Coordinates of C-alpha atoms in Angstrom, one line a residue:
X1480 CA 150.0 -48.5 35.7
X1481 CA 153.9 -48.1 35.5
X1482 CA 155.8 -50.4 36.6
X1483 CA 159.0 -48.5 37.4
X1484 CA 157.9 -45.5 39.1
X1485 CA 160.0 -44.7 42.1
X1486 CA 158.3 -42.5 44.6
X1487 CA 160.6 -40.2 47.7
X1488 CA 158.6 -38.2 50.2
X1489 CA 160.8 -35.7 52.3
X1490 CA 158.6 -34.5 55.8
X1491 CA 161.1 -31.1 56.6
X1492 CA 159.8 -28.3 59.3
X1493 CA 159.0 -25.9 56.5
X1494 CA 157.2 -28.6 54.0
X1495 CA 156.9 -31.8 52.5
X1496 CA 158.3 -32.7 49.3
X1497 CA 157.4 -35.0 46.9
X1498 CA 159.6 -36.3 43.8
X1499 CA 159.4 -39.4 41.6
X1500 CA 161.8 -40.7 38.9
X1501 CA 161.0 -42.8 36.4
X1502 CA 163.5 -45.1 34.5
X1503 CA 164.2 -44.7 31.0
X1504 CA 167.2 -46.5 29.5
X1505 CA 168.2 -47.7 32.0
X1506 CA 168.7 -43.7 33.6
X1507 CA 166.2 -42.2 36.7
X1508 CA 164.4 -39.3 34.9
X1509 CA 162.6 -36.8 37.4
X1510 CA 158.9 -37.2 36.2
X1511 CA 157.1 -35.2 39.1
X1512 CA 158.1 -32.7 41.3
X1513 CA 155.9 -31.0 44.4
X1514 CA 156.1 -28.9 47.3
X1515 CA 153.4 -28.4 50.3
X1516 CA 154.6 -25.3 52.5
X1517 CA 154.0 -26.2 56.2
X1518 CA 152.7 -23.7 58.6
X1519 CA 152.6 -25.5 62.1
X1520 CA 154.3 -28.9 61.3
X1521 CA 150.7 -30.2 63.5
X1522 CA 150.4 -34.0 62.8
X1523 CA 146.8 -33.2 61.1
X1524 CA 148.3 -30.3 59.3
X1525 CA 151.2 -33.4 57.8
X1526 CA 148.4 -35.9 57.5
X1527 CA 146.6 -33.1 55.3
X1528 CA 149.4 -32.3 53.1
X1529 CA 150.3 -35.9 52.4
X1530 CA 146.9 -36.5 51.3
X1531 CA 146.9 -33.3 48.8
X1532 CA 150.6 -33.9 47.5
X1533 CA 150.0 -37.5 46.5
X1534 CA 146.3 -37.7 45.7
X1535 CA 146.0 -39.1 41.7
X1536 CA 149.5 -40.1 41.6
X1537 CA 150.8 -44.0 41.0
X1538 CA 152.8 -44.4 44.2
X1539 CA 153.9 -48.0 44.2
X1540 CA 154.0 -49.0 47.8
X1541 CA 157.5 -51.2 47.2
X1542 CA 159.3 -48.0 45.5
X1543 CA 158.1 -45.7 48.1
X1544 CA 160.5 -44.2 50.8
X1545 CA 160.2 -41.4 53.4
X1546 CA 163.0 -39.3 53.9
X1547 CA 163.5 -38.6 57.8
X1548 CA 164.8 -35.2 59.2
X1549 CA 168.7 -35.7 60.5
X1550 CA 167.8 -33.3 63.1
X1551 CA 165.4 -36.3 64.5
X1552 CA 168.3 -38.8 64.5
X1553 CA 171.3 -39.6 66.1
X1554 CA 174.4 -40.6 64.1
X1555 CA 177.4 -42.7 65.6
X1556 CA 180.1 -44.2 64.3
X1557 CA 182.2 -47.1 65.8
X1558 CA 185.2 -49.0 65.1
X1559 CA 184.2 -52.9 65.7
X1560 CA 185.9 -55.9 65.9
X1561 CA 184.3 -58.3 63.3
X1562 CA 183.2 -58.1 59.8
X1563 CA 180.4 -60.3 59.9
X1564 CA 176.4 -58.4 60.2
X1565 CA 175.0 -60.8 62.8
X1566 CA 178.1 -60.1 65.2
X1567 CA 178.0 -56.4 64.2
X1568 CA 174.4 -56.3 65.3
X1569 CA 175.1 -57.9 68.5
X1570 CA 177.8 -55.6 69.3
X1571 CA 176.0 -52.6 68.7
X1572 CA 173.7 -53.7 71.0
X1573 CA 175.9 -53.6 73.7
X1574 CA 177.5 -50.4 72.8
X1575 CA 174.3 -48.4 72.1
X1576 CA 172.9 -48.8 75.7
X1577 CA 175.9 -46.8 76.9
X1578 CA 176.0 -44.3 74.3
X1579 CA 171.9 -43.1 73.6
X1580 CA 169.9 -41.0 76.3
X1581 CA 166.8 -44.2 75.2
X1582 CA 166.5 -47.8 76.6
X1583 CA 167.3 -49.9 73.6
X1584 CA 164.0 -51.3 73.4
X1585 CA 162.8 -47.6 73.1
X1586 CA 164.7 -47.2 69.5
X1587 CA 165.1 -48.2 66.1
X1588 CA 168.4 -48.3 64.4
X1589 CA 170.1 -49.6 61.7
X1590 CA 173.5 -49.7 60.6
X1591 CA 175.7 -49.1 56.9
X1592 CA 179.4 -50.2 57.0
X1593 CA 181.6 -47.3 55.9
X1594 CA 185.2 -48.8 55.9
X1595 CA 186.6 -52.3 55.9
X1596 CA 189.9 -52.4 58.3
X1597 CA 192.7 -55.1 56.7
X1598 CA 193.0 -56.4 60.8
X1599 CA 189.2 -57.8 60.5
X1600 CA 188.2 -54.5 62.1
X1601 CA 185.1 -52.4 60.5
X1602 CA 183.6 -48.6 60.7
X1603 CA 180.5 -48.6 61.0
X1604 CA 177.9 -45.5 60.9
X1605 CA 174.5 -46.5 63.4
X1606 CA 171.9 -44.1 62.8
X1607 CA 169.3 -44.2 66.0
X1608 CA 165.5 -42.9 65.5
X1609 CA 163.3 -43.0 69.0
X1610 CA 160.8 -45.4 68.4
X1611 CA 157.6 -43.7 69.5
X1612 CA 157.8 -40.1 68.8
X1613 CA 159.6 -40.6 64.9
X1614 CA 159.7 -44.1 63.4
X1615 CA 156.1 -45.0 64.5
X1616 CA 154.5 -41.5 64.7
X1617 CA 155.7 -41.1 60.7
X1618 CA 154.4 -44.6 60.0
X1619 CA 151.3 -43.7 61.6
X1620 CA 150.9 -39.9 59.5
X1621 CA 151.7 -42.0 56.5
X1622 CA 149.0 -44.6 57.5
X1623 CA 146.2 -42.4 57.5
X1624 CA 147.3 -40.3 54.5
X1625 CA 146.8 -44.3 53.1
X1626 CA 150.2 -44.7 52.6
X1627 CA 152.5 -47.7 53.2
X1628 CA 156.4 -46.8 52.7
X1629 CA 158.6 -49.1 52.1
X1630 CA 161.3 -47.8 54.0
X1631 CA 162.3 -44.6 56.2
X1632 CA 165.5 -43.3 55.3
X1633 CA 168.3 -40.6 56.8
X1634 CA 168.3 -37.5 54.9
X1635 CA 171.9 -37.7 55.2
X1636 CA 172.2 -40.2 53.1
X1637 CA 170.4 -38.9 50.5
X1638 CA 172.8 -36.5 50.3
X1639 CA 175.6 -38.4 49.9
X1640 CA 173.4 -40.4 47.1
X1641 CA 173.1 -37.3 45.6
X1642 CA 176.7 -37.1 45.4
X1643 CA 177.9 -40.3 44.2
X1644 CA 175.2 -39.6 41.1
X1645 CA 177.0 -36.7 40.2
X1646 CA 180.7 -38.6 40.0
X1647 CA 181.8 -37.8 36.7
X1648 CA 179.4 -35.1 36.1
X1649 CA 181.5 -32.5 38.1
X1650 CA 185.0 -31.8 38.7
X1651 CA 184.9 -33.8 41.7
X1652 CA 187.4 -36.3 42.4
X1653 CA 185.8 -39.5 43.8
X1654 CA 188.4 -41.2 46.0
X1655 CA 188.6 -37.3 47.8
X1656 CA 187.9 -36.5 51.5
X1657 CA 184.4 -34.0 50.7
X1658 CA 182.3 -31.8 52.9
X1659 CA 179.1 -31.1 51.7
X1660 CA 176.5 -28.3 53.1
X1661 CA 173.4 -28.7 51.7
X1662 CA 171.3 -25.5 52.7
X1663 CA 167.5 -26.1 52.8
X1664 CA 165.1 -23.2 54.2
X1665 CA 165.3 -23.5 58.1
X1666 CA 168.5 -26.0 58.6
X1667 CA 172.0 -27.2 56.7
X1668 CA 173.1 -30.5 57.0
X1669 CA 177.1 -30.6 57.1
X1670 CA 178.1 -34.4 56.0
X1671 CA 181.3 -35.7 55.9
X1672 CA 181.9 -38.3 52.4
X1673 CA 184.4 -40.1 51.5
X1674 CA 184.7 -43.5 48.9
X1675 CA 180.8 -42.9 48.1
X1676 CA 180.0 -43.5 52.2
X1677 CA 179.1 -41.3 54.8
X1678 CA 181.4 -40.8 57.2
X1679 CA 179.2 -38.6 59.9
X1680 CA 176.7 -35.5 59.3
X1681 CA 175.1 -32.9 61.9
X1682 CA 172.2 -30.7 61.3
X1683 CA 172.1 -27.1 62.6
X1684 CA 169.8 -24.4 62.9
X1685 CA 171.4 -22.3 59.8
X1686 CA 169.2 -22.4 57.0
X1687 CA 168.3 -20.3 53.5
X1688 CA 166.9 -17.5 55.6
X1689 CA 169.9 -17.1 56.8
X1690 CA 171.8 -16.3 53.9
X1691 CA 171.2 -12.5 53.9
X1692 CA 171.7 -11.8 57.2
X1693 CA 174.6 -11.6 59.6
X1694 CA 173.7 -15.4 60.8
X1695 CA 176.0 -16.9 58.1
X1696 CA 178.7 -15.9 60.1
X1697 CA 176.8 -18.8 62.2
X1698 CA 176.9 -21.1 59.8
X1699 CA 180.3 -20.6 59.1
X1700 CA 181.1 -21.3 62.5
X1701 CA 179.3 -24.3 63.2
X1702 CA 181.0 -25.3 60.2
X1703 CA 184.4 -24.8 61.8
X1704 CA 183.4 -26.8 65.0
X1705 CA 182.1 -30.0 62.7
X1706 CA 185.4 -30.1 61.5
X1707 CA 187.1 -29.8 64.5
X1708 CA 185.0 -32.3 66.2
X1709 CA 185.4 -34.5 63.1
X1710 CA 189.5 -35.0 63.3
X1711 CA 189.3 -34.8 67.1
X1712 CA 187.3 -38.3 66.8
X1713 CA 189.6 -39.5 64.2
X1714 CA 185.7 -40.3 62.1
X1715 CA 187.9 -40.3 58.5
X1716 CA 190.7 -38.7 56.7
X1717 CA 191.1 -34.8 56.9
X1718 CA 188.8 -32.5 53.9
X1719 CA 190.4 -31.9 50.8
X1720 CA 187.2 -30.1 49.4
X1721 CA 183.8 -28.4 50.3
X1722 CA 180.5 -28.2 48.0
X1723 CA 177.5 -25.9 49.0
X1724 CA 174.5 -27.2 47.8
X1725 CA 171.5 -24.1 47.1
X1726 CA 169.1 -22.8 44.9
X1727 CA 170.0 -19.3 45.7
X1728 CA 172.7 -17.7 44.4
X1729 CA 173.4 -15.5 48.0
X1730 CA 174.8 -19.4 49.1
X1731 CA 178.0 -18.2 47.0
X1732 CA 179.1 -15.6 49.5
X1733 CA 179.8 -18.4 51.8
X1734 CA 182.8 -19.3 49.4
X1735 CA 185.2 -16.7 51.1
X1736 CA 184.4 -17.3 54.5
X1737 CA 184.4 -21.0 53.9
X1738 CA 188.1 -21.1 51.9
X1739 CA 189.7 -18.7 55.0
X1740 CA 188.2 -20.7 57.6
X1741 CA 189.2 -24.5 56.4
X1742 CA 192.2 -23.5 53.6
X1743 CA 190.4 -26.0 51.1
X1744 CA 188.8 -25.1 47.5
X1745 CA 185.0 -24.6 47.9
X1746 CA 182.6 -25.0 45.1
X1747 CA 178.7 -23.9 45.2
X1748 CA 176.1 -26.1 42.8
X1749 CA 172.6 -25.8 42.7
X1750 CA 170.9 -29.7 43.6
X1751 CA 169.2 -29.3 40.4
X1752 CA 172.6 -29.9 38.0
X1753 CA 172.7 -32.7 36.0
X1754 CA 169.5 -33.9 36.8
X1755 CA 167.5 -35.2 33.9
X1756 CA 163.6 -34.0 33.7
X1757 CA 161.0 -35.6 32.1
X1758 CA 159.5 -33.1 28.7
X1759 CA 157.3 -30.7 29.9
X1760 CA 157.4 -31.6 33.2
X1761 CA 156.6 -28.2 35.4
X1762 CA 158.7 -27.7 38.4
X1763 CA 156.7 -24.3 39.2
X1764 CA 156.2 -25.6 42.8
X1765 CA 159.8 -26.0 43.4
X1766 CA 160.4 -22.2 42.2
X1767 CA 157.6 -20.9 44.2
X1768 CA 159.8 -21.9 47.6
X1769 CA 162.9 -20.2 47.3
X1770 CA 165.5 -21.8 49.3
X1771 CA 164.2 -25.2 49.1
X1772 CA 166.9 -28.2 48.2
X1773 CA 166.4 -31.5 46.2
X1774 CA 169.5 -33.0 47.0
X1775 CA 167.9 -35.2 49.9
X1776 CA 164.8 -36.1 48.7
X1777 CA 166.5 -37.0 44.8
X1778 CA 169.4 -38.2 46.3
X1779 CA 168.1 -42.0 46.8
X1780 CA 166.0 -41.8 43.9
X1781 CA 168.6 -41.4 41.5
X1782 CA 171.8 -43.8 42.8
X1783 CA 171.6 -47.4 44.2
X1784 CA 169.3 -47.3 47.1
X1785 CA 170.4 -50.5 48.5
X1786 CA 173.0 -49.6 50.7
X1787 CA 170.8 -46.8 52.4
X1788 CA 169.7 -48.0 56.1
X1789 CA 166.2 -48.5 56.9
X1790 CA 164.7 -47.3 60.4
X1791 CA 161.0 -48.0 59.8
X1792 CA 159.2 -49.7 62.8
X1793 CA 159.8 -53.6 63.1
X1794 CA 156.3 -54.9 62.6
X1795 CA 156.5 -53.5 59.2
X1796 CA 159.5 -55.8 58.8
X1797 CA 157.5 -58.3 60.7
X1798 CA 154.6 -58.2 58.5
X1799 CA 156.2 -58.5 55.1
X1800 CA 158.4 -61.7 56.7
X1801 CA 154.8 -62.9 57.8
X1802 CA 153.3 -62.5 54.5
X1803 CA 156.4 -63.9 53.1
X1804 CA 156.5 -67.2 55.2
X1805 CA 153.1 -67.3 54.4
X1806 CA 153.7 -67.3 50.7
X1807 CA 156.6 -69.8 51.0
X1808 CA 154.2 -72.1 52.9
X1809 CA 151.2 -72.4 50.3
X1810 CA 154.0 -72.9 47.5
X1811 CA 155.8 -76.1 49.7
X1812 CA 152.1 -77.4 50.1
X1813 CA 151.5 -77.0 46.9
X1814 CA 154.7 -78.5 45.9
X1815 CA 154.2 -81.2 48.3
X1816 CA 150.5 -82.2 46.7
X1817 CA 152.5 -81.9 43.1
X1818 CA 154.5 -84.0 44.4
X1819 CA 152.5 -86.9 45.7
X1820 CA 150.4 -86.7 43.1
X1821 CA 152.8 -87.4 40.7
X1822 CA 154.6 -90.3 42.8
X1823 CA 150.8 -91.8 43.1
X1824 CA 150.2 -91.2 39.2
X1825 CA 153.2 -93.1 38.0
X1826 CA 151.4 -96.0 37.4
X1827 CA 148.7 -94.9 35.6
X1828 CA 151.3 -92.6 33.4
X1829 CA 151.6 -95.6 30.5
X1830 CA 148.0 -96.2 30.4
X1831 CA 147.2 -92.2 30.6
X1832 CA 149.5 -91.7 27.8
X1833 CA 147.5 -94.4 25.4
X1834 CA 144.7 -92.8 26.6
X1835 CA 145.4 -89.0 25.3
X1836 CA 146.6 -90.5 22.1
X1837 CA 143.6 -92.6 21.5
X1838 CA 141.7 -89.1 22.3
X1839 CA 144.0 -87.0 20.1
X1840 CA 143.3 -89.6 17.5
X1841 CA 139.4 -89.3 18.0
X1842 CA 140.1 -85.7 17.9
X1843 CA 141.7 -85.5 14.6
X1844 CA 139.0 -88.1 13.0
X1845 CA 136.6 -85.9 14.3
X1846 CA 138.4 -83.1 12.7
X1847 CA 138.5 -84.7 9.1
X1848 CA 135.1 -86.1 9.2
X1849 CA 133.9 -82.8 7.5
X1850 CA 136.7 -82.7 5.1
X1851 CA 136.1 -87.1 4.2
X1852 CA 132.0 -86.4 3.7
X1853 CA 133.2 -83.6 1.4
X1854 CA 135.8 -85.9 -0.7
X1855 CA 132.7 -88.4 -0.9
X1856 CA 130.3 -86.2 -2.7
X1857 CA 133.1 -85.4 -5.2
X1858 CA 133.9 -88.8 -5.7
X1859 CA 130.0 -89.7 -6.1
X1860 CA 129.4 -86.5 -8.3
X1861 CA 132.3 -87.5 -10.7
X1862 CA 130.2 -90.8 -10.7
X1863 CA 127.7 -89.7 -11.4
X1864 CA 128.9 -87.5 -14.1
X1865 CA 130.9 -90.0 -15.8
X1866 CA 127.8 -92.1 -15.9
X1867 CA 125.8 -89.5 -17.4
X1868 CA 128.4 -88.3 -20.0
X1869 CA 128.7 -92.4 -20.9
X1870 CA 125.2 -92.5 -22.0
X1871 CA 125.8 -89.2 -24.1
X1872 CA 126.8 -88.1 -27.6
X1873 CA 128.9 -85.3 -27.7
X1874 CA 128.1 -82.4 -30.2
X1875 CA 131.6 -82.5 -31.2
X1876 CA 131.4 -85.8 -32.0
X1877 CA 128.3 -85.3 -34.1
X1878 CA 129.5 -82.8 -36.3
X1879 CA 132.9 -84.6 -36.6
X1880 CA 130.6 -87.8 -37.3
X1881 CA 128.2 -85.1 -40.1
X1882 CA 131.1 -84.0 -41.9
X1883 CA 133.1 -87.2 -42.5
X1884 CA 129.9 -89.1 -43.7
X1885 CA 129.0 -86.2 -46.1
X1886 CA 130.3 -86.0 -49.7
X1887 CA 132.2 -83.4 -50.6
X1888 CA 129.7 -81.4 -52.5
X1889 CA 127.0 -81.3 -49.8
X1890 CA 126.9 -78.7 -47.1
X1891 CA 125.1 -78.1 -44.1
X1892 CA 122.2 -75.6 -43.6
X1893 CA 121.7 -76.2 -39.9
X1894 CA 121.4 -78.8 -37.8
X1895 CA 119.1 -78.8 -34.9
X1896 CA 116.6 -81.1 -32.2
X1897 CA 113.0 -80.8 -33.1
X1898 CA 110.2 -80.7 -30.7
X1899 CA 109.9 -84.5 -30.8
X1900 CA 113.7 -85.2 -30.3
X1901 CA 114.6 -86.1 -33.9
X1902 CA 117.9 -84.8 -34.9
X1903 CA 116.9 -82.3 -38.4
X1904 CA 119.8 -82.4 -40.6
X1905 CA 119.2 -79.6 -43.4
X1906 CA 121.3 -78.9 -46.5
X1907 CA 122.0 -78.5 -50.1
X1908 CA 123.8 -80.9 -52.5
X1909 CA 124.9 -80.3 -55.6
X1910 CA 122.9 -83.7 -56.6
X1911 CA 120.1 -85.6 -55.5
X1912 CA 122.7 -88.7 -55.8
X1913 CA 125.1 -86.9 -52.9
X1914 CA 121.7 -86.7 -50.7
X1915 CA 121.3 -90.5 -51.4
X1916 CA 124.6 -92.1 -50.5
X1917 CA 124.8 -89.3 -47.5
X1918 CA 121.7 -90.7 -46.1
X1919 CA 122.7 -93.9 -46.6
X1920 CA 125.9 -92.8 -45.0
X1921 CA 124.4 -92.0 -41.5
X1922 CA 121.7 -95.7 -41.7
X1923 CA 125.1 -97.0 -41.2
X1924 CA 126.7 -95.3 -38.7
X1925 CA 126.6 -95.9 -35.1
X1926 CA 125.5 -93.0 -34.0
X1927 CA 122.7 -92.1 -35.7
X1928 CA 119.2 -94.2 -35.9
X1929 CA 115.8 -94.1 -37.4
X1930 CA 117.3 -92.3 -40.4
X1931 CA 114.3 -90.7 -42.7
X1932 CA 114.7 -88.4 -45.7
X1933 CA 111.6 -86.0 -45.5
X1934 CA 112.3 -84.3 -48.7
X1935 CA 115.2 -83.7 -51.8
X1936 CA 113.8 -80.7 -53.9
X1937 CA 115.3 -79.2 -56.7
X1938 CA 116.3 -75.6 -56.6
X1939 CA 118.2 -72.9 -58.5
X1940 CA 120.2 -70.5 -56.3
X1941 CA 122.2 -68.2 -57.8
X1942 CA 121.3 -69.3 -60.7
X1943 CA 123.1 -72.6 -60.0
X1944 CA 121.1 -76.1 -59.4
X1945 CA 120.5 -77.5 -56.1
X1946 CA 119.1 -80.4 -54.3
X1947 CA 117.6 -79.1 -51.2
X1948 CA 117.1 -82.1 -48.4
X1949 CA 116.1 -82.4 -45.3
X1950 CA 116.8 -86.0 -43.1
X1951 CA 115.7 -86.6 -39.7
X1952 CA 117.2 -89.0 -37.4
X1953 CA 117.3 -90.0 -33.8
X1954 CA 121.1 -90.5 -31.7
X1955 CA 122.1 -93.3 -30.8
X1956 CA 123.2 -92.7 -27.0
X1957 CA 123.7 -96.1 -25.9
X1958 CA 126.7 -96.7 -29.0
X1959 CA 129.8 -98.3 -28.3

């Protein structure tokens, strides 16, 4: 299993979308793509979809995020008085229950800070989810498609993700006022950016299907009134620039209308630029949807996700806090019993520590034992040998003995043991008196014994006259 595989599901009226990056040094690579058309947007029809889009895949349930529908959402921003979360959240409190058509208990909502005022003041952007029929009916559909997200997330923001990835990949100044459309099939989400925040978005009914028709006049519109509405509140500093996000290239007619209507430069990009794709990865289900857009669903996959607001149901939160106390108990307890045990073993420590070392000394005995009962055979074998060779004559020494008690006009015929052990000496010399004094030679050597001549025969060889002799003897082993 990978262990950085970051999983983004997007749940839209016309489908749901699945993307997952994967880093690779130290950049998000787009390693799986999908797209499940919805007819009916029925909650078994979701549950169904879910199951077939992520069946076989490694979804990690910490990297996993669900991308919420602005159109489900409400957005407000506020100016507050404090800089400081708790107090921010206890403000909003007070300011929600006069702003949403809910109870405040009957909502989720969760807040990013969008500007820091030098007066202590703040901007903050609260996005509101009703807690029944969104936050826990998704965490239920995800539930028995047997998933567990980590965190719901505002499409919006995505966008704006998908945005700040592209600084300094496009021509796009990033300190600059920017309205983006991002056009999916059946609605456009018009978001207001500026400094890498967003400053306030609104979905409408204008989507892809649209392009061709006389509706983009519509969208145009609604456009207009967005803007309007957006200095009328005083929400940020005016548009210096407009990027349409789409896949088809009829979104590019919108240029025109959009650079009469607002007098600012308009640029069109498919969601697709600039974003790396693993090799050979298909995205054949993205081209079989025309119309469909990325830029959400991507968007928090490939830039820091941190800052993105989280409006998933509180007993998730509660759980994971649970588990986590939980955890941070058993490891004091376990700290604690360390702990003690070591204040009660202090002691014993000194005594312990002889202890091991006499054991580690046992050890290593017992691990030379082999190698010592190996060095004392050797040592008794060269005993032994030395013994044996002690008692022994040599042959060298023989035949060095032979040759300096023989005269110089004897020579040797060979020299061998008999069957009775007697050591046969045969030769020829060139006089029976050269047998003589050799024999009487080796009576007084040491290491020869039990000298005997057995015979000293005349012979002609060559035509020359021989004494041929033959002398037995014994060897003296036990010679100094």
């Amino acid at each position: 299993m990978s262990k950085n595989i970051f999983t983004s599901i997007e749940i839209t009226d016309s489908g749901i979308r699945l993307f997952q990056t994967q880093t690779v040094r130290h950049k998000q690579v787009l390693c799986a793509c999908d797209v499940k058309p919805l007819q009916n947007f029925t909650d078994g029809e979701i549950v169904e979809k879910l199951s077939e889009i992520t069946a076989l895949r490694d979804i990690q349930p910490q990297r996993l995020s669900v991308v919420i529908p602005r159109r489900l959402t409400i957005l407000k921003q506020m100016r507050l008085p404090s800089q400081n979360e708790p107090e921010i959240r206890k403000m909003l409190d007070l300011q929600l229950v006069s702003q949403i058509p809910y109870a405040l208990e009957d909502v989720i909502y969760d807040f990013v800070v969008v500007d820091r005022e030098p007066p202590g003041y703040v901007r903050v952007l609260a996005a509101i989810v009703h807690r029944q029929d969104v936050s826990e009916k998704f965490l239920k559909l995800c539930k028995e498609a047997g998933l567990q997200p980590e965190r719901f997330v505002l499409s919006s923001l995505g966008i704006v993700h998908w945005l700040n990835y592209q600084q300094g990949k496009m021509p796009v100044p990033v300190n600059q006022p920017i309205l983006v459309l991002n056009i999916d099939v059946d609605h456009t989400e018009i978001c207001f950016c500026h400094n890498q925040n967003l400053l306030f978005s609104r979905s409408v009914n204008y989507g892809a299907r649209d392009l061709a028709t006389e509706n983009m006049r519509g969208l145009t519109h609604q456009v207009e009134l967005s803007l309007k509405n957006y200095l009328k509140d005083n929400m940020g500093p005016g548009v210096k620039r407009m990027i349409v996000l789409s896949t088809l290239p009829e979104a590019s007619a919108l240029k025109g209308q959009l650079e009469e209507m607002s007098l600012v430069p308009v640029d069109f990009y498919s969601p697709l630029n600039n974003i790396l794709c693993q090799k050979n990865m298909s995205l054949g289900a993205l081209k079989s949807q025309p119309g469909v857009s990325i830029a959400a669903g991507m968007g928090f996959l490939l830039s820091d996700g941190k800052k993105a607001l989280n409006l998933i149901p509180q007993e998730v939160h509660n759980i994971k806090q649970s588990k986590r106390r939980q955890t941070q108990w058993a490891q004091f307890a376990l700290l604690f019993v360390l702990t003690v045990g070591l204040a009660l073993s202090v002691p014993g420590v000194e005594f312990l520590r002889k202890v091991n070392y006499l054991n580690s000394l046992k050890k290593k005995s017992e691990v030379a034992k082999p190698e010592l009962e190996r060095i004392k055979k050797r040592m008794s074998l060269v005993k032994v040998v030395q013994e044996e060779l002690g008692k022994r004559v040599v042959v060298a020494d023989l035949i060095q003995e032979l040759y300096r008690l023989a005269p110089p006009e004897l020579s040797f015929q060979s020299l061998y043991l008999n069957e009775r052990g007697q050591f046969v000496i045969h030769g020829y010399a060139g006089t029976s008196a050269s047998v003589h004094n050799f024999q009487q030679n080796l009576v007084k050597s040491v290491l020869f014994k039990a000298v005997n001549l057995e015979f000293a025969t005349k012979r002609k060889i060559f035509n020359m006259e021989v004494t041929d002799f033959q002398i037995t003897s014994e060897v003296n082993a036990e010679h100094d």
